[in-house]
């Protein structure tokens, strides 16, 4: 089942560990391309009762370079307590793994992204002890990809870009470019991306557009989302036929059906209620009488 955008914005890095190479290039960070990426446990809890978990944690290894730790955090809103937590993560990871840590914060709205990108200093103003400088990927700096050729160039980056631009005015063109490419992509590669985009769009208006595009452009794929869409389509079809059956019975019996009754029957999406109306339509003296006891 589709869950929150928060999950999609960091789990995509677990699904496609090499994605950070494309993101770092977009963000203008000169890092060697990893030759190996390992997903590490995200539990940063110590023996104290406070539980702390980074969203996603990766170990990046590259030729002729020291390994790095990449903590990925999905941030949906401003949270004044987060910078202190992020500083804790960095210190803990450095202590535990003896590797230099980096923090990437992924956001879907510009205000949160700009807030997360601020440098935050800890310690007295006269002598700061620690300065936090997260990398931030969001609608302010991720590419708006509407060209299928660009989607094909880096499908994982295009997926993340689509998620971060969930509220973009060109969301339709962005999502259409995705399904155009996914039509020609092997199902084992395309299916996880279909689900990640659906998950990442959450309750944004673009989510319904994505469902329609998947239903039309990718109808031959089998994935949790496509099966859910097909199930909904079958249920809608059955409900529509049930409403037509109610009206047909009244019509066969020669009973006049006012427009208000017709609209109420065709607008009903509850199969159980339609079944009750269907039974009453067999004997009701008027069309309005099928609603008795409702």
XYZ file of C-alpha atoms in Angstrom:
294
model
C 0.000 0.000 0.000
C 1.108 3.551 -0.692
C 2.357 5.344 2.432
C 3.866 8.742 3.121
C 6.150 10.910 0.942
C 8.582 10.874 3.879
C 9.314 7.188 3.256
C 9.793 7.609 -0.481
C 12.205 10.553 -0.147
C 14.769 8.508 1.754
C 13.995 4.889 0.798
C 14.770 5.691 -2.829
C 18.418 5.927 -1.751
C 18.177 2.384 -0.365
C 16.531 1.159 -3.561
C 19.102 2.946 -5.743
C 22.255 3.393 -3.626
C 24.121 4.977 -6.525
C 21.586 7.816 -6.684
C 23.699 10.092 -4.494
C 26.243 10.445 -7.304
C 23.642 12.136 -9.490
C 22.310 14.216 -6.600
C 25.772 15.419 -5.558
C 26.476 16.430 -9.151
C 23.233 18.441 -9.257
C 24.160 20.083 -5.943
C 27.628 20.990 -7.235
C 29.563 18.787 -4.787
C 32.738 17.276 -6.258
C 32.867 13.771 -4.823
C 34.398 10.668 -6.385
C 31.819 8.285 -7.836
C 31.328 5.384 -5.399
C 32.445 1.940 -6.510
C 30.548 0.351 -3.644
C 27.541 1.428 -1.584
C 26.345 -0.418 1.522
C 23.065 0.190 3.323
C 23.826 0.301 7.054
C 21.516 -0.080 10.078
C 19.760 3.202 10.812
C 19.508 2.712 14.594
C 21.637 5.313 16.397
C 20.272 4.529 19.866
C 22.676 4.337 22.783
C 22.040 2.686 26.150
C 19.981 5.717 27.239
C 16.198 5.370 26.828
C 16.049 7.973 24.028
C 15.608 6.248 20.665
C 17.242 7.930 17.681
C 17.046 6.736 14.094
C 18.334 8.361 10.949
C 16.023 7.710 7.992
C 18.597 6.042 5.740
C 22.304 5.421 6.274
C 24.727 4.479 3.485
C 28.450 3.727 3.391
C 30.003 5.096 0.191
C 33.300 3.723 -1.070
C 35.302 5.028 -4.014
C 38.686 4.298 -5.551
C 41.598 6.242 -4.048
C 39.355 7.911 -1.459
C 38.363 7.318 2.131
C 34.893 5.802 2.612
C 32.137 8.211 3.631
C 28.921 7.807 5.585
C 25.813 9.385 4.079
C 22.814 9.981 6.340
C 19.641 10.763 4.368
C 16.787 12.541 6.148
C 13.363 13.246 4.626
C 11.987 16.489 6.065
C 8.361 17.492 5.541
C 8.280 20.681 7.639
C 10.432 23.034 9.693
C 11.388 21.534 13.044
C 13.558 23.615 15.356
C 14.715 20.489 17.206
C 16.071 18.796 14.092
C 19.449 20.583 13.771
C 20.455 19.357 17.235
C 19.396 15.812 16.287
C 21.364 16.024 13.042
C 24.440 17.218 14.924
C 24.031 14.233 17.248
C 23.817 11.885 14.268
C 27.050 13.270 12.812
C 28.927 12.969 16.095
C 27.572 9.490 16.799
C 28.398 8.181 13.320
C 31.920 9.575 13.464
C 32.447 7.969 16.866
C 30.934 4.599 15.953
C 32.298 4.067 12.433
C 35.402 6.314 12.495
C 34.348 7.591 9.058
C 33.535 11.122 7.962
C 29.746 11.680 7.886
C 27.624 13.690 5.470
C 23.962 14.654 5.810
C 21.523 14.963 2.894
C 18.084 16.414 3.676
C 15.362 15.825 1.054
C 12.353 18.191 1.017
C 9.239 18.745 -1.086
C 8.604 22.429 -0.400
C 10.942 25.353 -0.926
C 10.466 26.975 2.490
C 11.453 23.794 4.335
C 14.386 23.213 1.987
C 15.764 26.730 2.506
C 15.329 26.364 6.272
C 17.145 23.018 6.282
C 20.022 24.413 4.192
C 20.983 27.082 6.760
C 24.258 26.721 8.580
C 23.574 26.194 12.285
C 26.260 26.821 14.901
C 26.303 25.267 18.354
C 28.094 26.852 21.274
C 28.562 30.453 22.464
C 28.248 33.155 19.810
C 31.774 34.311 20.646
C 33.243 30.838 20.019
C 30.994 28.340 18.190
C 31.930 24.757 18.960
C 30.276 23.050 16.002
C 28.763 24.172 12.691
C 26.192 22.018 10.894
C 26.075 22.261 7.081
C 23.599 19.801 5.545
C 23.274 19.163 1.844
C 19.666 19.764 0.799
C 17.782 18.432 -2.233
C 14.397 19.985 -2.922
C 12.258 21.884 -5.409
C 14.663 24.831 -5.257
C 17.582 22.940 -6.794
C 16.454 19.592 -8.225
C 16.002 19.581 -12.020
C 12.548 19.847 -13.571
C 12.716 16.916 -16.004
C 10.047 16.886 -18.720
C 12.174 15.379 -21.501
C 12.003 11.555 -21.686
C 15.608 11.503 -22.937
C 16.721 13.100 -19.666
C 14.636 10.606 -17.697
C 16.373 7.722 -19.480
C 19.775 9.236 -18.713
C 19.293 8.725 -14.944
C 16.002 7.073 -14.007
C 16.674 7.141 -10.250
C 17.496 10.866 -10.274
C 14.420 11.569 -12.408
C 12.299 9.677 -9.871
C 13.633 11.716 -6.957
C 13.191 14.924 -8.962
C 9.551 14.017 -9.693
C 8.921 13.413 -5.995
C 10.516 16.695 -4.912
C 8.467 18.562 -7.553
C 5.138 17.050 -6.451
C 3.539 20.509 -6.280
C 5.234 21.973 -9.383
C 2.971 23.651 -11.993
C 4.480 21.335 -14.636
C 3.866 18.179 -12.582
C 1.765 16.751 -15.414
C 4.602 17.026 -17.936
C 7.106 15.698 -15.386
C 5.000 12.604 -14.663
C 4.135 12.034 -18.318
C 7.844 11.944 -19.175
C 8.242 9.248 -16.506
C 5.495 6.967 -17.847
C 6.751 7.499 -21.413
C 10.084 5.997 -20.399
C 8.634 3.344 -18.087
C 6.548 1.919 -20.962
C 9.802 0.685 -22.519
C 11.501 -0.264 -19.239
C 11.651 -3.879 -17.983
C 8.937 -4.487 -15.413
C 11.349 -5.470 -12.635
C 12.919 -2.003 -12.946
C 9.752 -0.024 -13.649
C 7.479 -1.493 -10.954
C 9.469 -0.182 -7.931
C 9.633 3.268 -9.537
C 5.869 3.314 -10.102
C 5.391 2.608 -6.393
C 8.038 5.105 -5.226
C 6.503 7.947 -7.233
C 3.016 7.097 -5.956
C 4.340 6.979 -2.409
C 6.271 10.210 -2.814
C 3.359 12.204 -4.226
C 1.287 11.409 -1.134
C -1.934 13.449 -1.109
C -0.812 16.059 -3.610
C -3.189 16.618 -6.577
C -0.461 15.153 -8.797
C -0.998 11.788 -7.080
C -4.342 11.311 -8.840
C -2.762 12.305 -12.147
C -0.048 9.687 -11.588
C -2.679 7.021 -10.929
C -4.427 7.903 -14.205
C -1.172 7.834 -16.155
C -0.254 4.469 -14.654
C -3.715 3.099 -15.475
C -3.511 4.264 -19.115
C 0.193 4.161 -20.031
C 1.290 1.250 -17.836
C -1.868 -0.850 -17.720
C 0.092 -3.999 -18.575
C 2.319 -3.770 -15.494
C 1.617 -5.759 -12.382
C 2.506 -3.874 -9.211
C 0.706 -3.065 -5.946
C -0.374 0.330 -7.304
C -1.531 -0.971 -10.681
C -3.449 -3.802 -9.014
C -5.031 -1.284 -6.631
C -6.070 0.888 -9.572
C -7.535 -2.126 -11.399
C -9.427 -3.194 -8.280
C -10.840 0.313 -7.934
C -11.854 0.273 -11.590
C -13.635 -3.057 -11.196
C -15.402 -1.841 -8.047
C -16.494 1.370 -9.776
C -17.811 -0.644 -12.725
C -19.800 -2.967 -10.458
C -21.254 -0.002 -8.554
C -22.244 1.734 -11.776
C -23.979 -1.410 -13.044
C -25.801 -1.829 -9.708
C -27.135 1.729 -9.969
C -28.252 1.088 -13.556
C -30.085 -2.074 -12.400
C -32.079 -0.062 -9.841
C -33.148 2.442 -12.483
C -33.885 -0.302 -15.026
C -36.316 -2.037 -12.638
C -38.199 1.218 -12.084
C -38.255 1.865 -15.827
C -39.568 -1.642 -16.649
C -42.320 -1.197 -14.066
C -43.312 2.066 -15.727
C -42.544 4.174 -12.662
C -41.544 7.776 -13.301
C -38.009 8.557 -12.044
C -37.474 12.231 -11.167
C -34.044 13.690 -11.932
C -33.266 14.072 -8.200
C -33.844 10.338 -7.654
C -31.763 9.437 -10.712
C -28.854 11.607 -9.513
C -29.013 10.123 -6.008
C -28.931 6.557 -7.338
C -26.141 7.112 -9.876
C -24.133 9.129 -7.339
C -24.209 6.380 -4.707
C -20.925 4.534 -4.295
C -22.014 2.107 -1.574
C -22.831 -1.373 -2.981
C -24.814 -2.383 0.130
C -27.112 0.649 -0.114
C -27.609 -0.006 -3.826
C -28.602 -3.599 -3.048
C -31.266 -2.354 -0.621
C -32.598 0.101 -3.189
C -32.587 -2.693 -5.798
C -34.806 -4.893 -3.599
C -37.210 -2.017 -2.854
C -37.404 -1.027 -6.528
C -39.252 -4.299 -7.205
C -42.295 -3.278 -5.117
C -41.980 0.484 -4.391
C -45.098 2.422 -5.543
C -42.970 5.474 -6.405
C -39.324 6.052 -7.183
C -38.872 8.047 -3.951
C -40.093 5.081 -1.910
C -36.905 3.110 -2.568
C -35.230 5.482 -0.076
C -37.650 4.522 2.729
C -35.878 4.138 6.091
C -32.659 5.706 4.722
